[in-house]
mmCIF file of C-alpha atoms and ligand atoms in Angstrom:
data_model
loop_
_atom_site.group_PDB
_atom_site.id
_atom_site.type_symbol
_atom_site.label_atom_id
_atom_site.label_comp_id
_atom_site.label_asym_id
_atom_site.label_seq_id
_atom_site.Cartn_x
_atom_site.Cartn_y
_atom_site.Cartn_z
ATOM 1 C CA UNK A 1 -64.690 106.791 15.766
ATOM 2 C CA UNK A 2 -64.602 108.439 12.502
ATOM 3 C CA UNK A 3 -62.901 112.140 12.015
ATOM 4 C CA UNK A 4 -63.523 113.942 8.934
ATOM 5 C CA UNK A 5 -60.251 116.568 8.656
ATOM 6 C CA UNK A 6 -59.372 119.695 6.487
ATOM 7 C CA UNK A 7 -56.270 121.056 5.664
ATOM 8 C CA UNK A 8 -56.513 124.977 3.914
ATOM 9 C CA UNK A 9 -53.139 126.427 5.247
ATOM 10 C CA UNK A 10 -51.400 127.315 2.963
ATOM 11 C CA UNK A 11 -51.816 126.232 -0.856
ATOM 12 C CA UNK A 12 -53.380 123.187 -0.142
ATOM 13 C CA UNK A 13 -57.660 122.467 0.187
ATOM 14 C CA UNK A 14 -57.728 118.831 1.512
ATOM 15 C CA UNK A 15 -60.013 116.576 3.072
ATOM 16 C CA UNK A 16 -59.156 113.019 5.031
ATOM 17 C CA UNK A 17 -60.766 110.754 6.907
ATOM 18 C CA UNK A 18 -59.420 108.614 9.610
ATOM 19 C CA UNK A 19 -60.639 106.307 12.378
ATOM 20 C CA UNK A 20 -59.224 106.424 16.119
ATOM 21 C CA UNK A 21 -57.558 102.914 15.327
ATOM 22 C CA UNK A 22 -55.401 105.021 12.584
ATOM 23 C CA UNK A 23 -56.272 104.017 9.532
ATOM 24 C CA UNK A 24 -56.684 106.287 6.820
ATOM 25 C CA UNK A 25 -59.617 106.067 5.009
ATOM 26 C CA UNK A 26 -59.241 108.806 2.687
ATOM 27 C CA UNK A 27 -57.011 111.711 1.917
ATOM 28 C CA UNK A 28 -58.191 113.841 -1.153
ATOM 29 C CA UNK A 29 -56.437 117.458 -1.953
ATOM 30 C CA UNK A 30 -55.516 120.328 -4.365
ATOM 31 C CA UNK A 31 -52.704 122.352 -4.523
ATOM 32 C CA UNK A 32 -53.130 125.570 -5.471
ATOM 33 C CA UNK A 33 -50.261 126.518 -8.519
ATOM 34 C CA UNK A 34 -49.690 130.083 -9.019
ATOM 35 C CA UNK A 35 -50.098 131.223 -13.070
ATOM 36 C CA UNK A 36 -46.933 133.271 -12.057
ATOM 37 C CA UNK A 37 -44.746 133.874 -9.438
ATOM 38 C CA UNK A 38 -45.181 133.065 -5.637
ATOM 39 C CA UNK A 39 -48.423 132.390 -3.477
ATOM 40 C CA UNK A 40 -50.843 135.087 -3.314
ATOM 41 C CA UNK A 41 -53.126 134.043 0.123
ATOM 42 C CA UNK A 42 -56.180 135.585 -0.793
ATOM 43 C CA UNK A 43 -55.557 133.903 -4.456
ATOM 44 C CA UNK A 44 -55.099 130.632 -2.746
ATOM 45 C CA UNK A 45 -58.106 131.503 -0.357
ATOM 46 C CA UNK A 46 -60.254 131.356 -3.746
ATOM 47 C CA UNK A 47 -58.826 128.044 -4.987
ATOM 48 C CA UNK A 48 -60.264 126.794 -1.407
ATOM 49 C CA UNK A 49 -63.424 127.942 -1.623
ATOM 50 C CA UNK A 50 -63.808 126.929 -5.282
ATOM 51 C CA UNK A 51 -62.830 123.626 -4.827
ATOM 52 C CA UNK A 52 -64.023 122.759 -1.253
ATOM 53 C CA UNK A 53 -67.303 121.618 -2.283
ATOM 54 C CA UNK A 54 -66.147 119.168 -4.974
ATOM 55 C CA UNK A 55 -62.876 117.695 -2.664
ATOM 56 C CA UNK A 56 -65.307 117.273 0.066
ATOM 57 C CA UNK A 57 -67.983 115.432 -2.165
ATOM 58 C CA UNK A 58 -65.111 112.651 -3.193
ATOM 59 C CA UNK A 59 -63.473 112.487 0.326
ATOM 60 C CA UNK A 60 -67.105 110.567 1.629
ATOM 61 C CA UNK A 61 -67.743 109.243 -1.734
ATOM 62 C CA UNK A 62 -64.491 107.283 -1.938
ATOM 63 C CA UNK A 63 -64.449 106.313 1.593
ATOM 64 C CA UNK A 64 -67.943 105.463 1.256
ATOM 65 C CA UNK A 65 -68.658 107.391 4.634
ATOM 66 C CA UNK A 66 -71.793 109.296 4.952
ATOM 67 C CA UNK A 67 -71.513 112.491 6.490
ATOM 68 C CA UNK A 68 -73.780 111.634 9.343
ATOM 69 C CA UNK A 69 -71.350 108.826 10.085
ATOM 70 C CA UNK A 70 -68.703 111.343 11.357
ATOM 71 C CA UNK A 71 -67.813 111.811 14.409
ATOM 72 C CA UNK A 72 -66.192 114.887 14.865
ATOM 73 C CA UNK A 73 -64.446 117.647 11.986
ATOM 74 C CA UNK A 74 -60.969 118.280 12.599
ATOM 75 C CA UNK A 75 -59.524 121.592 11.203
ATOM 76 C CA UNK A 76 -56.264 123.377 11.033
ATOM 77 C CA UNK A 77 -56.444 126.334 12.425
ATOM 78 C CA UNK A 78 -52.967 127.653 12.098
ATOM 79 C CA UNK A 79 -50.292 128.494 11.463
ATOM 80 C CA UNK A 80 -50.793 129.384 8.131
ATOM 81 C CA UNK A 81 -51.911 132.269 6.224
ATOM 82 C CA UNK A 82 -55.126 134.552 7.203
ATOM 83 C CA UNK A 83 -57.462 134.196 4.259
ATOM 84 C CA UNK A 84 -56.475 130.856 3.433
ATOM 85 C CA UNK A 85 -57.231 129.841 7.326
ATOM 86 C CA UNK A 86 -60.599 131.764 7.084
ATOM 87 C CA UNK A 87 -61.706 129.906 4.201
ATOM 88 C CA UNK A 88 -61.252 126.423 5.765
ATOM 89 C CA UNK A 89 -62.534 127.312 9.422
ATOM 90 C CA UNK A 90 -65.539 128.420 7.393
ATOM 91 C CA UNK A 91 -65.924 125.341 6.066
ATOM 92 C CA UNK A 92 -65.705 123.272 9.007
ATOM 93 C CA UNK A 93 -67.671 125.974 11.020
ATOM 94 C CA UNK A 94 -70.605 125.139 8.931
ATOM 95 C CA UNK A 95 -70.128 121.317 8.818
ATOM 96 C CA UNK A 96 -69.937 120.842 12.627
ATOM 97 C CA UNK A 97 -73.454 123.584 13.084
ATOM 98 C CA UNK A 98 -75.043 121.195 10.056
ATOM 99 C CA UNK A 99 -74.130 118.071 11.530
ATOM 100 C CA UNK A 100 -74.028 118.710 14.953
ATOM 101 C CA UNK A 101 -70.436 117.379 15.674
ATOM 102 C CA UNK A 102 -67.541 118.424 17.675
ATOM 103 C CA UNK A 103 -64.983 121.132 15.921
ATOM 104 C CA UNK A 104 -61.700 120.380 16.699
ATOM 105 C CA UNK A 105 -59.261 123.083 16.277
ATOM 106 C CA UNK A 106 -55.669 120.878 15.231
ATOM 107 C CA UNK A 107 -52.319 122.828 15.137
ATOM 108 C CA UNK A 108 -51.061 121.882 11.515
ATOM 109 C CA UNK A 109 -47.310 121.545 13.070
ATOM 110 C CA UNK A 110 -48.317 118.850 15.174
ATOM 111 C CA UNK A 111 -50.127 117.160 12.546
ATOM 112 C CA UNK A 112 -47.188 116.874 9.997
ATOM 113 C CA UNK A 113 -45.483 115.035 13.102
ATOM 114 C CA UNK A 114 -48.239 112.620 13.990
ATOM 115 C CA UNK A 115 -49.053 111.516 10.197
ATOM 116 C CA UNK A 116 -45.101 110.808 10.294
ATOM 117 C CA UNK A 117 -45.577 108.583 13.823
ATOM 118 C CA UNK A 118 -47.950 106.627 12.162
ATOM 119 C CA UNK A 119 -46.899 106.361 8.946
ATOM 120 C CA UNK A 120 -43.463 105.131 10.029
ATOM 121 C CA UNK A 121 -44.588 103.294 12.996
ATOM 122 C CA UNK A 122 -42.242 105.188 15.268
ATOM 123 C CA UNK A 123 -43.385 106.339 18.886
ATOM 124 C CA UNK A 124 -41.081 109.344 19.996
ATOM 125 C CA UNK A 125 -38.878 110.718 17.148
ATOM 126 C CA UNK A 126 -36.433 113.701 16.743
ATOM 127 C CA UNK A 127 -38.515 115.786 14.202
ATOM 128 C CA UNK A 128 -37.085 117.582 11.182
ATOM 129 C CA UNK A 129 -39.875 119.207 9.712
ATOM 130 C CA UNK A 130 -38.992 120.953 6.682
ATOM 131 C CA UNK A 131 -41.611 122.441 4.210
ATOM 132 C CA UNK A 132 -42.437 125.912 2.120
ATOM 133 C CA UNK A 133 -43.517 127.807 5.088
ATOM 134 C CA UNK A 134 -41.921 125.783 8.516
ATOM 135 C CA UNK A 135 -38.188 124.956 9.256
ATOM 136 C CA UNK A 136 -38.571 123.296 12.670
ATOM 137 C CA UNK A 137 -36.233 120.695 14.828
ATOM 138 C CA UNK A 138 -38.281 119.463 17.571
ATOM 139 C CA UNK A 139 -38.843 116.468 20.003
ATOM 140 C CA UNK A 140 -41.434 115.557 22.670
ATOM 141 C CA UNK A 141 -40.436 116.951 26.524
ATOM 142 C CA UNK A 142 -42.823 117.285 29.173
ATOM 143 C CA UNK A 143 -46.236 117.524 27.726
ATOM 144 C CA UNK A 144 -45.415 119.231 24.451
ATOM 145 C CA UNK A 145 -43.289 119.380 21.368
ATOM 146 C CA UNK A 146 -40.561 121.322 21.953
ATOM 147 C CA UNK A 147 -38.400 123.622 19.441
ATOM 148 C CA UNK A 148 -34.759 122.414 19.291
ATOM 149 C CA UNK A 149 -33.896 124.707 16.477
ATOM 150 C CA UNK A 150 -36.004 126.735 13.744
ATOM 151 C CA UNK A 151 -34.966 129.191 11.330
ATOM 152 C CA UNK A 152 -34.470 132.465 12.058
ATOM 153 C CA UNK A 153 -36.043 134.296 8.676
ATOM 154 C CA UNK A 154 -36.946 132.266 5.723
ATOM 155 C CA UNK A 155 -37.957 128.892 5.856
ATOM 156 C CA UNK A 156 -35.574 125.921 3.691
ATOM 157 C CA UNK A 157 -38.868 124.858 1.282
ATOM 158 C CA UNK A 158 -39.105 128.791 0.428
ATOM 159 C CA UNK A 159 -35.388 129.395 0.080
ATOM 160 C CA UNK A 160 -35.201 126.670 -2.639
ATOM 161 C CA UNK A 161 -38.351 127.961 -4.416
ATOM 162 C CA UNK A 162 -37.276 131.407 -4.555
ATOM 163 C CA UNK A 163 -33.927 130.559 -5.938
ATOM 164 C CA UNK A 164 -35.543 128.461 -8.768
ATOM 165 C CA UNK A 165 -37.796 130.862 -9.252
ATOM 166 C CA UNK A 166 -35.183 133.948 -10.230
ATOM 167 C CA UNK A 167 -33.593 130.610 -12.023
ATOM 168 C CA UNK A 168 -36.754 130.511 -14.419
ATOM 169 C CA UNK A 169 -37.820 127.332 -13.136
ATOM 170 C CA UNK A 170 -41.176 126.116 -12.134
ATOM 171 C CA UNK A 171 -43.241 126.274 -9.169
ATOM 172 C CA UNK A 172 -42.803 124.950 -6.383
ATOM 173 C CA UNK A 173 -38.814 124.903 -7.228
ATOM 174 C CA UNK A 174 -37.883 122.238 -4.810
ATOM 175 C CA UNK A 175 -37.738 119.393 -6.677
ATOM 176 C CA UNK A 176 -35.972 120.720 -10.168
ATOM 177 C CA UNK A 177 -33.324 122.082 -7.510
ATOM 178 C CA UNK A 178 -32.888 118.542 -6.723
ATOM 179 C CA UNK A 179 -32.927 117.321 -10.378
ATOM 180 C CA UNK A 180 -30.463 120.113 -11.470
ATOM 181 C CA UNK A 181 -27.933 119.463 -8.457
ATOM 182 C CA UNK A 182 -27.065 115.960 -9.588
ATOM 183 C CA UNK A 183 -25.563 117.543 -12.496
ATOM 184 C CA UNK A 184 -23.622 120.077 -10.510
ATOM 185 C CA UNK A 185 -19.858 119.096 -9.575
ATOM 186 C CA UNK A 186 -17.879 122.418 -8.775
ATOM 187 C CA UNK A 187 -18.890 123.262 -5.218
ATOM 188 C CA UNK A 188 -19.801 127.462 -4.710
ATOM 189 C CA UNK A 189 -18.937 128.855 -1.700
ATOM 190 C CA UNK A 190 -21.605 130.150 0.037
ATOM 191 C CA UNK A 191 -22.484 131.193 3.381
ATOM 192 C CA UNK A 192 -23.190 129.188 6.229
ATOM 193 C CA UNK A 193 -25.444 130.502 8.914
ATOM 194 C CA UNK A 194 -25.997 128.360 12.005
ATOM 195 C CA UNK A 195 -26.467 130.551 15.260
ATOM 196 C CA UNK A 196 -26.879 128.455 18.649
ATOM 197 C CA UNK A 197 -29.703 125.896 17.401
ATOM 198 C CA UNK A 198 -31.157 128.274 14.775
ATOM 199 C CA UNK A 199 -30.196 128.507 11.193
ATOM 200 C CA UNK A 200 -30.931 131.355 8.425
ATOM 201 C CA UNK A 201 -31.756 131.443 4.941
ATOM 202 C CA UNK A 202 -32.071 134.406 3.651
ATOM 203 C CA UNK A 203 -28.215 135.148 3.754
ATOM 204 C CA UNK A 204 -27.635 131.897 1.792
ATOM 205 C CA UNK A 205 -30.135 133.025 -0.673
ATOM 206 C CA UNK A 206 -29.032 136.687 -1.490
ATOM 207 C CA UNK A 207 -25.458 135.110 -1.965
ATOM 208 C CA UNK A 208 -26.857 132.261 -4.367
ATOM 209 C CA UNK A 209 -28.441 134.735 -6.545
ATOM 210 C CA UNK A 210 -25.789 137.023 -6.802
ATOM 211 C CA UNK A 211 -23.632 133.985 -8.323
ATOM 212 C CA UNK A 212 -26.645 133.453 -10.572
ATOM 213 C CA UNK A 213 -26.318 136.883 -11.918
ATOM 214 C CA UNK A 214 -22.634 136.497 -12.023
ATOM 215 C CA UNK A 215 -23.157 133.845 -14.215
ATOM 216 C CA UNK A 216 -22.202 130.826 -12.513
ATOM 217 C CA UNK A 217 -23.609 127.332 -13.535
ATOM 218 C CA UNK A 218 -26.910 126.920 -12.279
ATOM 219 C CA UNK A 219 -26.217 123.034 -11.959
ATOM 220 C CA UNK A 220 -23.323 124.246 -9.552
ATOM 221 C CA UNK A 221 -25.631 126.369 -7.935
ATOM 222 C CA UNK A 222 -27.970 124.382 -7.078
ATOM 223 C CA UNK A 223 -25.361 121.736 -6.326
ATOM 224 C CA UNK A 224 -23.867 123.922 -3.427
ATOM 225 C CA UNK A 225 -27.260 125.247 -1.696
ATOM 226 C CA UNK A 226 -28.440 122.244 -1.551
ATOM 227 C CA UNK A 227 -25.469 121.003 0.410
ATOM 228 C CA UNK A 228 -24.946 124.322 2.694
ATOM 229 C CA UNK A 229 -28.323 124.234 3.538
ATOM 230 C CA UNK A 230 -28.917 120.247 4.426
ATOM 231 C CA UNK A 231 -25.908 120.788 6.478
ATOM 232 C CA UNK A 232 -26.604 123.653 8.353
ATOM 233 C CA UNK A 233 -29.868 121.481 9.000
ATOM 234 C CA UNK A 234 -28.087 118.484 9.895
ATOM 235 C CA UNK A 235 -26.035 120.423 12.300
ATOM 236 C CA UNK A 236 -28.820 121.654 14.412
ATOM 237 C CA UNK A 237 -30.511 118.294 14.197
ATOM 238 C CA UNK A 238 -27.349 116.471 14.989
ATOM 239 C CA UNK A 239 -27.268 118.411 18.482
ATOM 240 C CA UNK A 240 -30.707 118.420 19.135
ATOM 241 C CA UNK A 241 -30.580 114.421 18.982
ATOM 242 C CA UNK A 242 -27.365 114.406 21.468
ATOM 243 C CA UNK A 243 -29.283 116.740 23.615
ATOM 244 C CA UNK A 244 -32.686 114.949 23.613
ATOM 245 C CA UNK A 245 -30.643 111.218 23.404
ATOM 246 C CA UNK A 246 -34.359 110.641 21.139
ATOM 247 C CA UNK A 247 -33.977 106.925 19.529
ATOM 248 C CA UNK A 248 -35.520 107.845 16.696
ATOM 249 C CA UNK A 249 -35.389 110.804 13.953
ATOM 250 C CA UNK A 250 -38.207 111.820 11.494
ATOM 251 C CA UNK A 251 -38.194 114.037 8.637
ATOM 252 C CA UNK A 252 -41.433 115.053 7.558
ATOM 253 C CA UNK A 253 -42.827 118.157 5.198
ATOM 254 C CA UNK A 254 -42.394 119.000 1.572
ATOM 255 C CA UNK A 255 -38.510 118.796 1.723
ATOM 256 C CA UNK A 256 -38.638 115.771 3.040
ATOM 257 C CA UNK A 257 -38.890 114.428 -0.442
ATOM 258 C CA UNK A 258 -35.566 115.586 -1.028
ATOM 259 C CA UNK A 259 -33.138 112.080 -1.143
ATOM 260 C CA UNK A 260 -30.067 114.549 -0.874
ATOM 261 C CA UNK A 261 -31.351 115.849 2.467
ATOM 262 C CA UNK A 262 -32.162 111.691 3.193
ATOM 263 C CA UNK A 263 -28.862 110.859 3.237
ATOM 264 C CA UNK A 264 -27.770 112.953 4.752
ATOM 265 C CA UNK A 265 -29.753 112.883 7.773
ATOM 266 C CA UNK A 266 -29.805 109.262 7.442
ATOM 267 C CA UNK A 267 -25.619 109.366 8.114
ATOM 268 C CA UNK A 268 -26.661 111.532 11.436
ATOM 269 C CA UNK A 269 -28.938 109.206 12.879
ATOM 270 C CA UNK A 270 -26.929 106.228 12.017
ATOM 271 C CA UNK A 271 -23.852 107.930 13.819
ATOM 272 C CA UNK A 272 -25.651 108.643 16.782
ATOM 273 C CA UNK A 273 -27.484 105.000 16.872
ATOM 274 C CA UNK A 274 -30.736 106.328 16.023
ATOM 275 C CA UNK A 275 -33.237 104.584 13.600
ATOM 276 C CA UNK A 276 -34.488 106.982 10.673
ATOM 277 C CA UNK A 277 -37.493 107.470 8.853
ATOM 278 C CA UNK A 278 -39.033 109.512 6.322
ATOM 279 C CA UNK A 279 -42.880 110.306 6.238
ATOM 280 C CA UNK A 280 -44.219 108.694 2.831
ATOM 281 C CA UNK A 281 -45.040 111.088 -0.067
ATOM 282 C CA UNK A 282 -48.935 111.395 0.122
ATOM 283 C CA UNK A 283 -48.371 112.358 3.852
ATOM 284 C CA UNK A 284 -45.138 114.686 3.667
ATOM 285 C CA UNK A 285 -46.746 117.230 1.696
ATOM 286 C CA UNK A 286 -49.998 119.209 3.415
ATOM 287 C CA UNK A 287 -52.960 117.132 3.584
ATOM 288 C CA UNK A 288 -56.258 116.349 5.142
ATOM 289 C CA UNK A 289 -55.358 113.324 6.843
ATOM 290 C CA UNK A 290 -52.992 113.990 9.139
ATOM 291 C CA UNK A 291 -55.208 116.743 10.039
ATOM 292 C CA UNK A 292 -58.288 113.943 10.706
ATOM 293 C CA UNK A 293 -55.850 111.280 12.284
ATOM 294 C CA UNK A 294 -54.326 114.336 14.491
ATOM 295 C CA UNK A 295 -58.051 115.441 15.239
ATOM 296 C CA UNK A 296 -58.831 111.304 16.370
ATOM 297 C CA UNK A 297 -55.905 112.091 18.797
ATOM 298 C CA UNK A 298 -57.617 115.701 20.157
ATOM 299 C CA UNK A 299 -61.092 114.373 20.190
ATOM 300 C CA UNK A 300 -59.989 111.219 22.799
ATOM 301 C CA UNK A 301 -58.466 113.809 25.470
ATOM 302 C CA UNK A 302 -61.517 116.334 24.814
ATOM 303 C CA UNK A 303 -60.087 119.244 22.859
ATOM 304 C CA UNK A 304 -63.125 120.809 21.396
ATOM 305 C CA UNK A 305 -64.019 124.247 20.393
ATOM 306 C CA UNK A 306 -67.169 125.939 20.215
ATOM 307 C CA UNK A 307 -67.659 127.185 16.898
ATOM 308 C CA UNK A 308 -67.879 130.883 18.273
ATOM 309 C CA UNK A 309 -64.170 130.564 19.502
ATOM 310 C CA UNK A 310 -62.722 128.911 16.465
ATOM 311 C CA UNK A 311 -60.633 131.818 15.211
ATOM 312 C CA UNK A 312 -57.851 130.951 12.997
ATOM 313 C CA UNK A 313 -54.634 131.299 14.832
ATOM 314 C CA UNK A 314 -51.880 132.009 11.755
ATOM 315 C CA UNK A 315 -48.885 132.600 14.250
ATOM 316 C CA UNK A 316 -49.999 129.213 16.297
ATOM 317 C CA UNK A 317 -46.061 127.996 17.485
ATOM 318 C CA UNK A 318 -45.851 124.300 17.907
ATOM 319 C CA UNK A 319 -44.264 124.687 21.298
ATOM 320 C CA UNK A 320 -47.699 126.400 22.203
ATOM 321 C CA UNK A 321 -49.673 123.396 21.686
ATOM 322 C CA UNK A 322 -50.352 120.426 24.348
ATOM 323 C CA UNK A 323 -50.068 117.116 23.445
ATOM 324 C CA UNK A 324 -52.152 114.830 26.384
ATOM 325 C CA UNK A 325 -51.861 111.651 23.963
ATOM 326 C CA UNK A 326 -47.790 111.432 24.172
ATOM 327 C CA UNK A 327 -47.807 111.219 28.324
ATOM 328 C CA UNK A 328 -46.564 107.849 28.642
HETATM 329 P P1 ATP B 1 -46.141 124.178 5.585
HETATM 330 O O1 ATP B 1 -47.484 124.837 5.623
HETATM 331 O O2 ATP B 1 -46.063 123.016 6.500
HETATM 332 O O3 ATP B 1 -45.006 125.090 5.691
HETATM 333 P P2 ATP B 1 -45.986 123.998 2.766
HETATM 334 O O4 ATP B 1 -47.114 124.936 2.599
HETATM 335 O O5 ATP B 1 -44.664 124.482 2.385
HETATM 336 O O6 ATP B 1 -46.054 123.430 4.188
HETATM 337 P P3 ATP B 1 -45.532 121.343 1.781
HETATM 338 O O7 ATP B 1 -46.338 120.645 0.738
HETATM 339 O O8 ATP B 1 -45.352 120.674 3.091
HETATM 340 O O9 ATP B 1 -46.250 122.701 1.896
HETATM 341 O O10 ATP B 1 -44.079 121.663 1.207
HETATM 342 C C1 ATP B 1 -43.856 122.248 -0.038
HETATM 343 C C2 ATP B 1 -42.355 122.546 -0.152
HETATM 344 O O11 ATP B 1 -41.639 121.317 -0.363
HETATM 345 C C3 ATP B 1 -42.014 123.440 -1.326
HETATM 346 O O12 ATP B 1 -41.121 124.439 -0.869
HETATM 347 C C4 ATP B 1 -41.320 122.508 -2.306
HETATM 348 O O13 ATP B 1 -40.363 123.120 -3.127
HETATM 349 C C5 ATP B 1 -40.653 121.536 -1.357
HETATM 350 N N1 ATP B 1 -40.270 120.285 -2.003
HETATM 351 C C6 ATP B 1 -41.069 119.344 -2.539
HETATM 352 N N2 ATP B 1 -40.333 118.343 -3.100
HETATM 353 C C7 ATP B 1 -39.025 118.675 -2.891
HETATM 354 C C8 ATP B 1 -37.773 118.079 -3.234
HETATM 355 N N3 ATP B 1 -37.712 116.933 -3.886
HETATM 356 N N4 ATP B 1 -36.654 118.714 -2.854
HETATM 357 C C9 ATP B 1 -36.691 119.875 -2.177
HETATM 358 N N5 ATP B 1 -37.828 120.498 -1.836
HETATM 359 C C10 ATP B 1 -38.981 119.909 -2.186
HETATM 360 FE FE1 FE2 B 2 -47.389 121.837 5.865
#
């Protein structure tokens, strides 16, 4: 079996294909960069529907799949932003009427967490999934995946962007953060917001660009959010693996990149006995295949829409969402 998937939530148009025996046969996208500034979501919607067509076209050519061949298009349907959602659902609206195949509607939370359990070859992991938009602990209980923590306002991928980007540096900030902070060596106080399970961002933000404007070193800076807030993260994750007693933890999303936050979480799971992986690069960041292996998973335990009921769903929670395929 043979699912073609699309990712469009967010700045990312991708398209993946994957068999029900998980192998990835493809996984083509394009990330939408903003001139200036953040993401605009009807901006981004545009980039999707410019470049659909062509990202399509090369995800059969270069699996050498023909379209007829497909089983069944998976889609991300949320959560994600409205016009950006539209565009894709559009998309695979008109691909499943034209071909005749299954729509299956895939959470894209979910689908950042089964890429990462096959990727690393793990079966029932602590998740830290950490991107631009999501900043979710959660583990498998009782039919779905549960929220063990989650952040309260912003989410860690957009705190770090937003700070780079009153920095002056480029889009998405993440990974110049990074870069900068191994130069940093005087630790900045800054605030530390953990409440219960849930953490908060926004706090830790205002504070770090006041100390920009104050004129601390931005090295420094970047230095000391970076270790506030992979700690406050640890924390949470820390408990939610007591808690859970989950062998295994897994950091996925755009963050994940980060080898700061790594090691860091690598020390937790290693104190607690727990093996740790990280989802590779290609499948960390939004992407089409983990929305077409996820979609494999749907399409064996039947979840189908009709094409009439496929709205996008942008406030879809993870804990929503059931997951037949993890029932042992
Ligand atoms: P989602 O829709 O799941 O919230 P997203 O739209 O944020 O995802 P991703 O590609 O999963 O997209 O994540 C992008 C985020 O990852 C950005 O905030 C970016 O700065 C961050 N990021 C990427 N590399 C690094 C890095 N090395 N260190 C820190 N952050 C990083
Ligand atoms: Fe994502």
């Amino acid at each position: 079996m043979l699912i073609l998937g699309i990712e469009c939530t967010a700045h990312t148009f991708g398209c993946g294909i994957a068999s029900s025996t998980g192998e990835i046969l493809v996984n083509v996208n394009d990330e939408y960069i903003p001139p200036t500034g953040g993401i605009h979501p009807r901006e981004a919607a545009r980039h999707h529907s410019a470049v659909a067509p062509e990202i399509l076209g090369r995800a059969f050519e270069e699996a050498g799949v023909e379209a007829r061949d497909i089983d069944g298009i998976a889609i991300s349907l949320g959560p994600g932003l409205g016009p950006c959602l539209r565009t894709g659902a559009t998309v695979a609206r008109a691909l499943s009427i034209y071909l005749n195949k299954p729509l299956i509607p895939v959470n894209h939370c979910v689908a950042h967490i089964e890429i990462g359990r096959l990727t690393c070859k793990i079966d029932d992991p602590l998740v830290v999934y950490v991107s631009g938009g999501n900043t979710i602990i959660a583990a498998y209980v009782e039919g779905k995946y549960r929220v063990f923590g989650e952040t309260m306002d912003i989410a860690l991928g957009n705190c770090l962007d937003v700070f780079a980007r009153r920095a002056g540096l480029p889009h998405p900030g993440g990974p110049y953060v990074e870069k900068l902070a191994k130069a940093g060596s005087n630790f900045i106080k800054l605030p530390y917001v953990v409440k219960g399970q849930d953490v908060s961002f926004s706090g830790l933000l205002t504070a770090a660009l006041r100390k920009l404007e104050e004129g601390y070193r931005l090295e420094d800076l970047c230095y000391s959010l970076q270790e506030v807030a992979f700690s406050m993260i640890c924390e949470v994750a820390e408990r939610a693996i007591a808690h859970t007693r989950k062998r295994e933890v897994l950091l996925t999303g755009g963050v994940a990149a980060n080898k700061r936050l790594q090691e860091m979480l690598r020390q937790v799971a290693a104190e607690h006995d727990a093996i740790f992986k990280v989802v590779p690069r290609e499948y960390a960041r939004d992407n089409g295949a983990m929305i077409a292996w996820t979609g494999t998973l749907c399409l064996r335990h039947n979840i189908v829409l009709p094409v009439e009921e496929s709205y996008v769903r942008p406030r879809w929670r993870l804990d929503r969402v059931d997951v037949p395929w993890m029932e042992a």
